[in-house]
Amino acid sequence: MIVLTGASGGIGLEILEGLSKIDDVLAIYNSSKPKNIKLPNIKFEKVDISDPDEILSFIDSNKKNLTNVTLINLAAVSIDGLLANYPTNQILETFSINVFSNIKLVQTLLPIMISQRFGRIIHVSSIVGQQGLVGAGIYAASKTALNGYSQTLAKEYARFQITSNILSLGYFEGGLLEKLGETFSKSILKKIPAKRFGKSEDILSAIKFLRDCEYINGEN
């Protein structure tokens, strides 16, 4: 079973059908349920992942179907703003979705993964977390916070055949790229060796590799 957060976002929608060819999918969305995807092995559920109680309820109600779980933490929020006057409430909101919800989901699923001696945890991060970007400092900080967390998960639970890896995305068609404007997009494109932006197929290939490989663990 694949558990995907951020299923209604740009990239989430792009990879849903491909994920359904790998395994059954529990697709989590927060506000708008995707209307154009109707596949028998994709189940949509509305969950506010910033609320620990909703996460617990979601896992409990689906426990009987949670076998050989691959958790893909794709949900993210990015609120633009310069660091000097970034509002505290927006810092908390960013970390609540990008970090804290990730931790709570993993904590809730770990007993299931341990009992089945199988688990794949894939934290979706961003190249922005490594390089920084004007106006995205808090988003970058939240993504960087996943590094030590994921590596520690790998060290603590590898003995149960559970892996934890980070998939740091560059610039892909759809998603946050659409917000950056044509001028910025052209400047980024010049720096990419392939001279193209990433596609959903590239993400799916990486996810399938991390799901199938037991040895890759604690990597970014």
mmCIF file of C-alpha atoms in Angstrom:
data_model
loop_
_atom_site.group_PDB
_atom_site.id
_atom_site.type_symbol
_atom_site.label_atom_id
_atom_site.label_comp_id
_atom_site.label_asym_id
_atom_site.label_seq_id
_atom_site.Cartn_x
_atom_site.Cartn_y
_atom_site.Cartn_z
ATOM 1 C CA MET A 1 0.000 0.000 0.000
ATOM 2 C CA ILE A 2 1.235 3.473 -0.926
ATOM 3 C CA VAL A 3 0.215 6.328 1.377
ATOM 4 C CA LEU A 4 0.605 9.637 -0.429
ATOM 5 C CA THR A 5 0.198 13.064 1.137
ATOM 6 C CA GLY A 6 -0.327 16.114 -1.045
ATOM 7 C CA ALA A 7 -2.394 14.137 -3.537
ATOM 8 C CA SER A 8 -4.295 17.188 -4.781
ATOM 9 C CA GLY A 9 -1.195 19.275 -5.531
ATOM 10 C CA GLY A 10 0.330 19.685 -8.972
ATOM 11 C CA ILE A 11 2.961 16.961 -8.707
ATOM 12 C CA GLY A 12 0.706 14.769 -6.564
ATOM 13 C CA LEU A 13 -1.910 14.703 -9.298
ATOM 14 C CA GLU A 14 0.738 14.078 -11.934
ATOM 15 C CA ILE A 15 2.091 10.931 -10.273
ATOM 16 C CA LEU A 16 -1.140 9.418 -8.911
ATOM 17 C CA GLU A 17 -1.983 7.266 -11.903
ATOM 18 C CA GLY A 18 1.600 6.036 -12.166
ATOM 19 C CA LEU A 19 1.658 5.144 -8.476
ATOM 20 C CA SER A 20 -1.542 3.140 -8.903
ATOM 21 C CA LYS A 21 0.325 0.892 -11.343
ATOM 22 C CA ILE A 22 2.850 0.101 -8.613
ATOM 23 C CA ASP A 23 0.429 -0.606 -5.742
ATOM 24 C CA ASP A 24 -2.885 0.425 -4.193
ATOM 25 C CA VAL A 25 -2.874 4.066 -3.133
ATOM 26 C CA LEU A 26 -4.330 5.894 -0.150
ATOM 27 C CA ALA A 27 -4.303 9.470 -1.421
ATOM 28 C CA ILE A 28 -4.532 12.210 1.204
ATOM 29 C CA TYR A 29 -5.818 15.659 0.293
ATOM 30 C CA ASN A 30 -6.701 18.646 2.470
ATOM 31 C CA SER A 31 -9.091 20.924 0.607
ATOM 32 C CA SER A 32 -10.198 19.858 -2.880
ATOM 33 C CA LYS A 33 -10.691 16.216 -3.821
ATOM 34 C CA PRO A 34 -9.343 15.505 -7.325
ATOM 35 C CA LYS A 35 -12.313 14.934 -9.617
ATOM 36 C CA ASN A 36 -10.762 13.589 -12.803
ATOM 37 C CA ILE A 37 -9.019 10.534 -11.344
ATOM 38 C CA LYS A 38 -11.274 7.522 -10.879
ATOM 39 C CA LEU A 39 -9.218 4.371 -10.614
ATOM 40 C CA PRO A 40 -10.403 1.392 -8.542
ATOM 41 C CA ASN A 41 -7.222 1.083 -6.492
ATOM 42 C CA ILE A 42 -6.953 4.767 -5.508
ATOM 43 C CA LYS A 43 -8.839 5.771 -2.378
ATOM 44 C CA PHE A 44 -9.035 9.467 -1.558
ATOM 45 C CA GLU A 45 -9.293 10.681 2.022
ATOM 46 C CA LYS A 46 -9.561 14.217 3.346
ATOM 47 C CA VAL A 47 -7.121 14.636 6.231
ATOM 48 C CA ASP A 48 -5.775 17.770 7.875
ATOM 49 C CA ILE A 49 -2.241 16.523 8.405
ATOM 50 C CA SER A 50 -1.466 19.468 10.693
ATOM 51 C CA ASP A 51 -3.862 17.852 13.197
ATOM 52 C CA PRO A 52 -2.300 14.823 14.984
ATOM 53 C CA ASP A 53 -5.757 13.505 15.928
ATOM 54 C CA GLU A 54 -6.856 13.406 12.285
ATOM 55 C CA ILE A 55 -3.708 11.500 11.379
ATOM 56 C CA LEU A 56 -4.377 8.943 14.128
ATOM 57 C CA SER A 57 -7.993 8.545 13.005
ATOM 58 C CA PHE A 58 -6.937 8.126 9.370
ATOM 59 C CA ILE A 59 -4.405 5.394 10.171
ATOM 60 C CA ASP A 60 -6.782 3.607 12.541
ATOM 61 C CA SER A 61 -9.650 3.514 10.022
ATOM 62 C CA ASN A 62 -7.384 2.109 7.305
ATOM 63 C CA LYS A 63 -5.250 -0.206 9.433
ATOM 64 C CA LYS A 64 -6.578 -3.424 7.874
ATOM 65 C CA ASN A 65 -5.386 -2.304 4.429
ATOM 66 C CA LEU A 66 -1.960 -1.083 5.477
ATOM 67 C CA THR A 67 0.310 -3.868 4.258
ATOM 68 C CA ASN A 68 3.900 -3.333 3.077
ATOM 69 C CA VAL A 69 3.509 0.419 3.373
ATOM 70 C CA THR A 70 5.363 2.969 1.307
ATOM 71 C CA LEU A 71 4.807 6.432 2.776
ATOM 72 C CA ILE A 72 5.432 9.308 0.376
ATOM 73 C CA ASN A 73 5.396 12.655 2.149
ATOM 74 C CA LEU A 74 4.724 15.044 -0.724
ATOM 75 C CA ALA A 75 2.490 17.603 1.011
ATOM 76 C CA ALA A 76 4.217 20.944 1.453
ATOM 77 C CA VAL A 77 3.462 24.600 1.952
ATOM 78 C CA SER A 78 5.643 27.455 0.760
ATOM 79 C CA ILE A 79 4.758 31.011 1.806
ATOM 80 C CA ASP A 80 7.034 33.586 0.199
ATOM 81 C CA GLY A 81 8.594 36.255 2.386
ATOM 82 C CA LEU A 82 11.938 37.782 3.338
ATOM 83 C CA LEU A 83 13.471 36.415 6.529
ATOM 84 C CA ALA A 84 13.816 39.729 8.379
ATOM 85 C CA ASN A 85 10.072 40.204 8.799
ATOM 86 C CA TYR A 86 8.635 36.735 8.242
ATOM 87 C CA PRO A 87 5.524 36.311 10.479
ATOM 88 C CA THR A 88 5.826 33.777 13.291
ATOM 89 C CA ASN A 89 2.441 32.226 12.491
ATOM 90 C CA GLN A 90 3.599 31.479 8.936
ATOM 91 C CA ILE A 91 6.812 29.914 10.233
ATOM 92 C CA LEU A 92 4.736 27.601 12.420
ATOM 93 C CA GLU A 93 2.357 26.791 9.546
ATOM 94 C CA THR A 94 5.230 25.904 7.231
ATOM 95 C CA PHE A 95 6.916 23.628 9.764
ATOM 96 C CA SER A 96 3.578 22.112 10.798
ATOM 97 C CA ILE A 97 2.958 20.785 7.278
ATOM 98 C CA ASN A 98 6.491 20.243 6.005
ATOM 99 C CA VAL A 99 8.045 18.703 9.126
ATOM 100 C CA PHE A 100 5.731 18.006 12.061
ATOM 101 C CA SER A 101 3.029 16.205 10.042
ATOM 102 C CA ASN A 102 5.752 14.078 8.476
ATOM 103 C CA ILE A 103 7.012 13.074 11.919
ATOM 104 C CA LYS A 104 3.523 12.251 13.214
ATOM 105 C CA LEU A 105 2.641 10.133 10.184
ATOM 106 C CA VAL A 106 5.864 8.165 10.549
ATOM 107 C CA GLN A 107 5.353 7.696 14.300
ATOM 108 C CA THR A 108 1.845 6.359 13.683
ATOM 109 C CA LEU A 109 2.900 3.994 10.896
ATOM 110 C CA LEU A 110 6.115 2.679 12.460
ATOM 111 C CA PRO A 111 4.432 0.042 14.691
ATOM 112 C CA ILE A 112 2.723 -1.396 11.592
ATOM 113 C CA MET A 113 5.957 -1.376 9.595
ATOM 114 C CA ILE A 114 7.904 -2.982 12.439
ATOM 115 C CA SER A 115 5.339 -5.759 12.903
ATOM 116 C CA GLN A 116 5.432 -6.519 9.159
ATOM 117 C CA ARG A 117 9.208 -6.039 8.934
ATOM 118 C CA PHE A 118 8.787 -3.816 5.907
ATOM 119 C CA GLY A 119 8.527 -0.083 5.384
ATOM 120 C CA ARG A 120 9.554 2.527 2.866
ATOM 121 C CA ILE A 121 9.545 6.151 3.955
ATOM 122 C CA ILE A 122 10.167 8.711 1.221
ATOM 123 C CA HIS A 123 10.393 12.344 2.283
ATOM 124 C CA VAL A 124 9.969 14.616 -0.724
ATOM 125 C CA SER A 125 12.226 17.633 -0.343
ATOM 126 C CA SER A 126 13.577 20.265 -2.708
ATOM 127 C CA ILE A 127 16.804 21.567 -4.132
ATOM 128 C CA VAL A 128 15.769 24.852 -2.481
ATOM 129 C CA GLY A 129 16.490 23.199 0.866
ATOM 130 C CA GLN A 130 20.106 22.714 -0.208
ATOM 131 C CA GLN A 131 20.760 25.941 -2.093
ATOM 132 C CA GLY A 132 18.337 28.455 -0.577
ATOM 133 C CA LEU A 133 16.269 30.911 -2.599
ATOM 134 C CA VAL A 134 15.364 34.547 -2.046
ATOM 135 C CA GLY A 135 11.954 34.684 -0.416
ATOM 136 C CA ALA A 136 11.891 30.976 0.437
ATOM 137 C CA GLY A 137 14.125 30.842 3.512
ATOM 138 C CA ILE A 138 11.588 29.298 5.884
ATOM 139 C CA TYR A 139 10.512 26.746 3.289
ATOM 140 C CA ALA A 140 14.203 25.893 2.750
ATOM 141 C CA ALA A 141 14.740 25.573 6.506
ATOM 142 C CA SER A 142 11.784 23.198 6.841
ATOM 143 C CA LYS A 143 13.090 20.982 4.059
ATOM 144 C CA THR A 144 16.615 20.968 5.478
ATOM 145 C CA ALA A 145 15.180 19.812 8.825
ATOM 146 C CA LEU A 146 14.295 16.498 7.182
ATOM 147 C CA ASN A 147 17.956 15.550 6.683
ATOM 148 C CA GLY A 148 18.921 14.626 10.237
ATOM 149 C CA TYR A 149 15.474 13.196 10.894
ATOM 150 C CA SER A 150 15.573 10.829 7.931
ATOM 151 C CA GLN A 151 19.116 9.665 8.638
ATOM 152 C CA THR A 152 18.192 8.904 12.245
ATOM 153 C CA LEU A 153 15.130 6.919 11.142
ATOM 154 C CA ALA A 154 17.408 4.864 8.908
ATOM 155 C CA LYS A 155 19.809 4.096 11.751
ATOM 156 C CA GLU A 156 17.072 3.221 14.237
ATOM 157 C CA TYR A 157 14.838 1.024 12.068
ATOM 158 C CA ALA A 158 16.952 -0.537 9.320
ATOM 159 C CA ARG A 159 16.998 -3.734 11.378
ATOM 160 C CA PHE A 160 13.275 -4.057 10.667
ATOM 161 C CA GLN A 161 13.803 -3.717 6.885
ATOM 162 C CA ILE A 162 12.511 -0.141 7.037
ATOM 163 C CA THR A 163 14.227 2.465 4.899
ATOM 164 C CA SER A 164 14.036 6.250 5.069
ATOM 165 C CA ASN A 165 15.278 8.375 2.196
ATOM 166 C CA ILE A 166 14.844 11.906 0.918
ATOM 167 C CA LEU A 167 13.956 12.649 -2.675
ATOM 168 C CA SER A 168 15.100 16.229 -3.310
ATOM 169 C CA LEU A 169 13.358 17.496 -6.397
ATOM 170 C CA GLY A 170 14.877 20.002 -8.750
ATOM 171 C CA TYR A 171 12.617 22.024 -11.012
ATOM 172 C CA PHE A 172 9.723 20.073 -12.475
ATOM 173 C CA GLU A 173 6.893 20.822 -14.823
ATOM 174 C CA GLY A 174 3.931 21.870 -12.693
ATOM 175 C CA GLY A 175 4.192 22.314 -8.931
ATOM 176 C CA LEU A 176 5.956 25.389 -7.547
ATOM 177 C CA LEU A 177 7.693 26.087 -10.875
ATOM 178 C CA GLU A 178 4.507 27.665 -12.201
ATOM 179 C CA LYS A 179 4.745 30.401 -9.550
ATOM 180 C CA LEU A 180 8.265 31.509 -10.425
ATOM 181 C CA GLY A 181 7.651 33.297 -13.717
ATOM 182 C CA GLU A 182 9.014 32.897 -17.237
ATOM 183 C CA THR A 183 12.219 34.901 -16.737
ATOM 184 C CA PHE A 184 13.283 32.875 -13.687
ATOM 185 C CA SER A 185 12.323 29.610 -15.394
ATOM 186 C CA LYS A 186 14.528 30.395 -18.384
ATOM 187 C CA SER A 187 17.496 31.197 -16.150
ATOM 188 C CA ILE A 188 17.085 27.907 -14.290
ATOM 189 C CA LEU A 189 16.722 25.919 -17.518
ATOM 190 C CA LYS A 190 20.150 27.090 -18.676
ATOM 191 C CA LYS A 191 21.733 25.423 -15.615
ATOM 192 C CA ILE A 192 20.116 22.007 -16.116
ATOM 193 C CA PRO A 193 22.354 19.596 -18.099
ATOM 194 C CA ALA A 194 19.368 17.906 -19.779
ATOM 195 C CA LYS A 195 18.033 21.348 -20.837
ATOM 196 C CA ARG A 196 14.549 20.388 -19.757
ATOM 197 C CA PHE A 197 12.512 20.430 -16.594
ATOM 198 C CA GLY A 198 11.692 17.206 -14.803
ATOM 199 C CA LYS A 199 8.576 15.201 -15.595
ATOM 200 C CA SER A 200 6.324 13.024 -13.477
ATOM 201 C CA GLU A 201 7.873 9.911 -15.036
ATOM 202 C CA ASP A 202 11.241 10.872 -13.567
ATOM 203 C CA ILE A 203 9.765 11.095 -10.073
ATOM 204 C CA LEU A 204 7.950 7.786 -10.475
ATOM 205 C CA SER A 205 11.176 6.050 -11.536
ATOM 206 C CA ALA A 206 12.947 7.323 -8.423
ATOM 207 C CA ILE A 207 10.070 6.294 -6.140
ATOM 208 C CA LYS A 208 9.929 2.806 -7.634
ATOM 209 C CA PHE A 209 13.690 2.420 -7.171
ATOM 210 C CA LEU A 210 13.569 3.496 -3.505
ATOM 211 C CA ARG A 211 10.586 1.204 -2.898
ATOM 212 C CA ASP A 212 12.245 -1.841 -4.430
ATOM 213 C CA CYS A 213 15.726 -1.334 -2.963
ATOM 214 C CA GLU A 214 16.302 -2.418 0.628
ATOM 215 C CA TYR A 215 19.943 -1.306 0.715
ATOM 216 C CA ILE A 216 19.586 2.401 -0.054
ATOM 217 C CA ASN A 217 18.837 3.948 3.339
ATOM 218 C CA GLY A 218 19.413 7.312 4.989
ATOM 219 C CA GLU A 219 20.272 8.957 1.694
ATOM 220 C CA ASN A 220 19.256 12.194 -0.012
#
